[in-house]
Amino acid sequence: MIQTTMSCGKCGSTALRKNGHSHGQAKYLCTACRHQAVFAPAAPRKAVQYAQVEKLLLERVSQRAIVRLTGVARMTVAKLAKKSAGPAE
Ligand SMILES: [Zn+2]
């Protein structure tokens, strides 16, 4: 079983259990306060990574170095580089 460090957004309890799906993502139910929510840990983690990539691009760090530093795929770095460069190219 995969160990997670998720906690209830309402009471902070880690006593969560899976309670069906919503929009393709697992829904969790807090067994302590009965609060239920969808947890999407990948999305905020990626947003942080992409922000870091964009910062490194501004510092003119090479794409390969960014891949090494952040672990983001090179194609993704290239895509973000194109986006941050704007339509001037
Ligand atoms: Zn709770």
PDB file of C-alpha atoms and ligand atoms in Angstrom:
ATOM      1  CA  MET A   1       0.000   0.000   0.000  1.00  0.00           C
ATOM      2  CA  ILE A   2       1.187   3.487  -0.827  1.00  0.00           C
ATOM      3  CA  GLN A   3       1.933   5.625   2.189  1.00  0.00           C
ATOM      4  CA  THR A   4       0.458   9.085   2.004  1.00  0.00           C
ATOM      5  CA  THR A   5       0.716  12.105   4.250  1.00  0.00           C
ATOM      6  CA  MET A   6      -2.678  13.523   3.367  1.00  0.00           C
ATOM      7  CA  SER A   7      -4.750  15.029   6.112  1.00  0.00           C
ATOM      8  CA  CYS A   8      -8.309  16.252   6.405  1.00  0.00           C
ATOM      9  CA  GLY A   9      -8.715  19.878   5.350  1.00  0.00           C
ATOM     10  CA  LYS A  10     -11.272  20.424   8.065  1.00  0.00           C
ATOM     11  CA  CYS A  11      -9.999  18.701  11.206  1.00  0.00           C
ATOM     12  CA  GLY A  12      -6.429  17.787  10.215  1.00  0.00           C
ATOM     13  CA  SER A  13      -6.963  14.104  10.928  1.00  0.00           C
ATOM     14  CA  THR A  14      -5.011  11.597   8.829  1.00  0.00           C
ATOM     15  CA  ALA A  15      -7.753   8.981   9.280  1.00  0.00           C
ATOM     16  CA  LEU A  16      -8.897   9.114   5.665  1.00  0.00           C
ATOM     17  CA  ARG A  17     -10.359   6.414   3.529  1.00  0.00           C
ATOM     18  CA  LYS A  18     -11.237   6.212  -0.136  1.00  0.00           C
ATOM     19  CA  ASN A  19     -14.838   7.046  -0.880  1.00  0.00           C
ATOM     20  CA  GLY A  20     -15.434   6.696  -4.605  1.00  0.00           C
ATOM     21  CA  HIS A  21     -14.296   8.916  -7.447  1.00  0.00           C
ATOM     22  CA  SER A  22     -15.118  12.339  -8.818  1.00  0.00           C
ATOM     23  CA  HIS A  23     -13.907  13.531 -12.253  1.00  0.00           C
ATOM     24  CA  GLY A  24     -11.439  10.662 -12.414  1.00  0.00           C
ATOM     25  CA  GLN A  25      -9.873  11.485  -9.077  1.00  0.00           C
ATOM     26  CA  ALA A  26     -10.234   9.580  -5.850  1.00  0.00           C
ATOM     27  CA  LYS A  27     -12.507  11.075  -3.266  1.00  0.00           C
ATOM     28  CA  TYR A  28     -11.597  10.669   0.371  1.00  0.00           C
ATOM     29  CA  LEU A  29     -13.713  10.611   3.445  1.00  0.00           C
ATOM     30  CA  CYS A  30     -12.395  11.702   6.819  1.00  0.00           C
ATOM     31  CA  THR A  31     -13.449   9.072   9.305  1.00  0.00           C
ATOM     32  CA  ALA A  32     -13.022  11.521  12.183  1.00  0.00           C
ATOM     33  CA  CYS A  33     -15.351  14.344  11.086  1.00  0.00           C
ATOM     34  CA  ARG A  34     -17.111  12.813   8.021  1.00  0.00           C
ATOM     35  CA  HIS A  35     -15.764  15.612   5.793  1.00  0.00           C
ATOM     36  CA  GLN A  36     -15.141  14.473   2.237  1.00  0.00           C
ATOM     37  CA  ALA A  37     -12.950  15.975  -0.437  1.00  0.00           C
ATOM     38  CA  VAL A  38     -10.990  15.281  -3.604  1.00  0.00           C
ATOM     39  CA  PHE A  39      -7.257  15.349  -3.108  1.00  0.00           C
ATOM     40  CA  ALA A  40      -5.087  16.141  -6.111  1.00  0.00           C
ATOM     41  CA  PRO A  41      -1.519  16.168  -4.835  1.00  0.00           C
ATOM     42  CA  ALA A  42       0.054  16.068  -8.324  1.00  0.00           C
ATOM     43  CA  ALA A  43      -1.370  19.383  -9.557  1.00  0.00           C
ATOM     44  CA  PRO A  44       0.055  21.788  -6.935  1.00  0.00           C
ATOM     45  CA  ARG A  45       3.373  19.918  -6.990  1.00  0.00           C
ATOM     46  CA  LYS A  46       3.616  20.425 -10.752  1.00  0.00           C
ATOM     47  CA  ALA A  47       2.669  24.101 -10.464  1.00  0.00           C
ATOM     48  CA  VAL A  48       5.576  24.608  -8.044  1.00  0.00           C
ATOM     49  CA  GLN A  49       7.931  22.734 -10.409  1.00  0.00           C
ATOM     50  CA  TYR A  50       6.814  24.754 -13.442  1.00  0.00           C
ATOM     51  CA  ALA A  51       7.247  28.030 -11.560  1.00  0.00           C
ATOM     52  CA  GLN A  52      10.785  26.928 -10.686  1.00  0.00           C
ATOM     53  CA  VAL A  53      11.478  26.025 -14.342  1.00  0.00           C
ATOM     54  CA  GLU A  54      10.262  29.441 -15.505  1.00  0.00           C
ATOM     55  CA  LYS A  55      12.472  31.168 -12.945  1.00  0.00           C
ATOM     56  CA  LEU A  56      15.516  29.189 -14.086  1.00  0.00           C
ATOM     57  CA  LEU A  57      14.697  29.987 -17.732  1.00  0.00           C
ATOM     58  CA  LEU A  58      14.724  33.703 -16.852  1.00  0.00           C
ATOM     59  CA  GLU A  59      18.176  33.214 -15.330  1.00  0.00           C
ATOM     60  CA  ARG A  60      19.297  31.767 -18.693  1.00  0.00           C
ATOM     61  CA  VAL A  61      20.041  28.337 -17.227  1.00  0.00           C
ATOM     62  CA  SER A  62      20.296  25.735 -20.022  1.00  0.00           C
ATOM     63  CA  GLN A  63      17.308  23.440 -20.581  1.00  0.00           C
ATOM     64  CA  ARG A  64      19.375  20.347 -19.829  1.00  0.00           C
ATOM     65  CA  ALA A  65      20.515  21.850 -16.515  1.00  0.00           C
ATOM     66  CA  ILE A  66      16.894  22.637 -15.636  1.00  0.00           C
ATOM     67  CA  VAL A  67      15.910  19.015 -16.323  1.00  0.00           C
ATOM     68  CA  ARG A  68      18.704  17.894 -14.004  1.00  0.00           C
ATOM     69  CA  LEU A  69      17.762  20.372 -11.255  1.00  0.00           C
ATOM     70  CA  THR A  70      13.969  20.043 -11.286  1.00  0.00           C
ATOM     71  CA  GLY A  71      13.298  16.568 -12.708  1.00  0.00           C
ATOM     72  CA  VAL A  72      10.822  18.019 -15.213  1.00  0.00           C
ATOM     73  CA  ALA A  73      10.848  16.311 -18.638  1.00  0.00           C
ATOM     74  CA  ARG A  74      12.936  18.126 -21.275  1.00  0.00           C
ATOM     75  CA  MET A  75       9.986  18.467 -23.654  1.00  0.00           C
ATOM     76  CA  THR A  76       8.036  20.174 -20.871  1.00  0.00           C
ATOM     77  CA  VAL A  77      10.938  22.530 -20.227  1.00  0.00           C
ATOM     78  CA  ALA A  78      11.101  23.298 -23.965  1.00  0.00           C
ATOM     79  CA  LYS A  79       7.363  23.979 -23.993  1.00  0.00           C
ATOM     80  CA  LEU A  80       7.620  26.348 -21.019  1.00  0.00           C
ATOM     81  CA  ALA A  81      10.630  28.061 -22.625  1.00  0.00           C
ATOM     82  CA  LYS A  82       8.597  28.715 -25.756  1.00  0.00           C
ATOM     83  CA  LYS A  83       5.705  30.040 -23.673  1.00  0.00           C
ATOM     84  CA  SER A  84       7.880  32.387 -21.593  1.00  0.00           C
ATOM     85  CA  ALA A  85       9.654  33.644 -24.740  1.00  0.00           C
ATOM     86  CA  GLY A  86       6.311  34.866 -26.068  1.00  0.00           C
ATOM     87  CA  PRO A  87       5.032  35.169 -29.639  1.00  0.00           C
ATOM     88  CA  ALA A  88       7.949  37.477 -30.623  1.00  0.00           C
ATOM     89  CA  GLU A  89       9.954  34.571 -32.052  1.00  0.00           C
TER      90      GLU A  89
HETATM   91 ZN    ZN B   1     -11.820  15.556   9.244  1.00  0.00          ZN
END
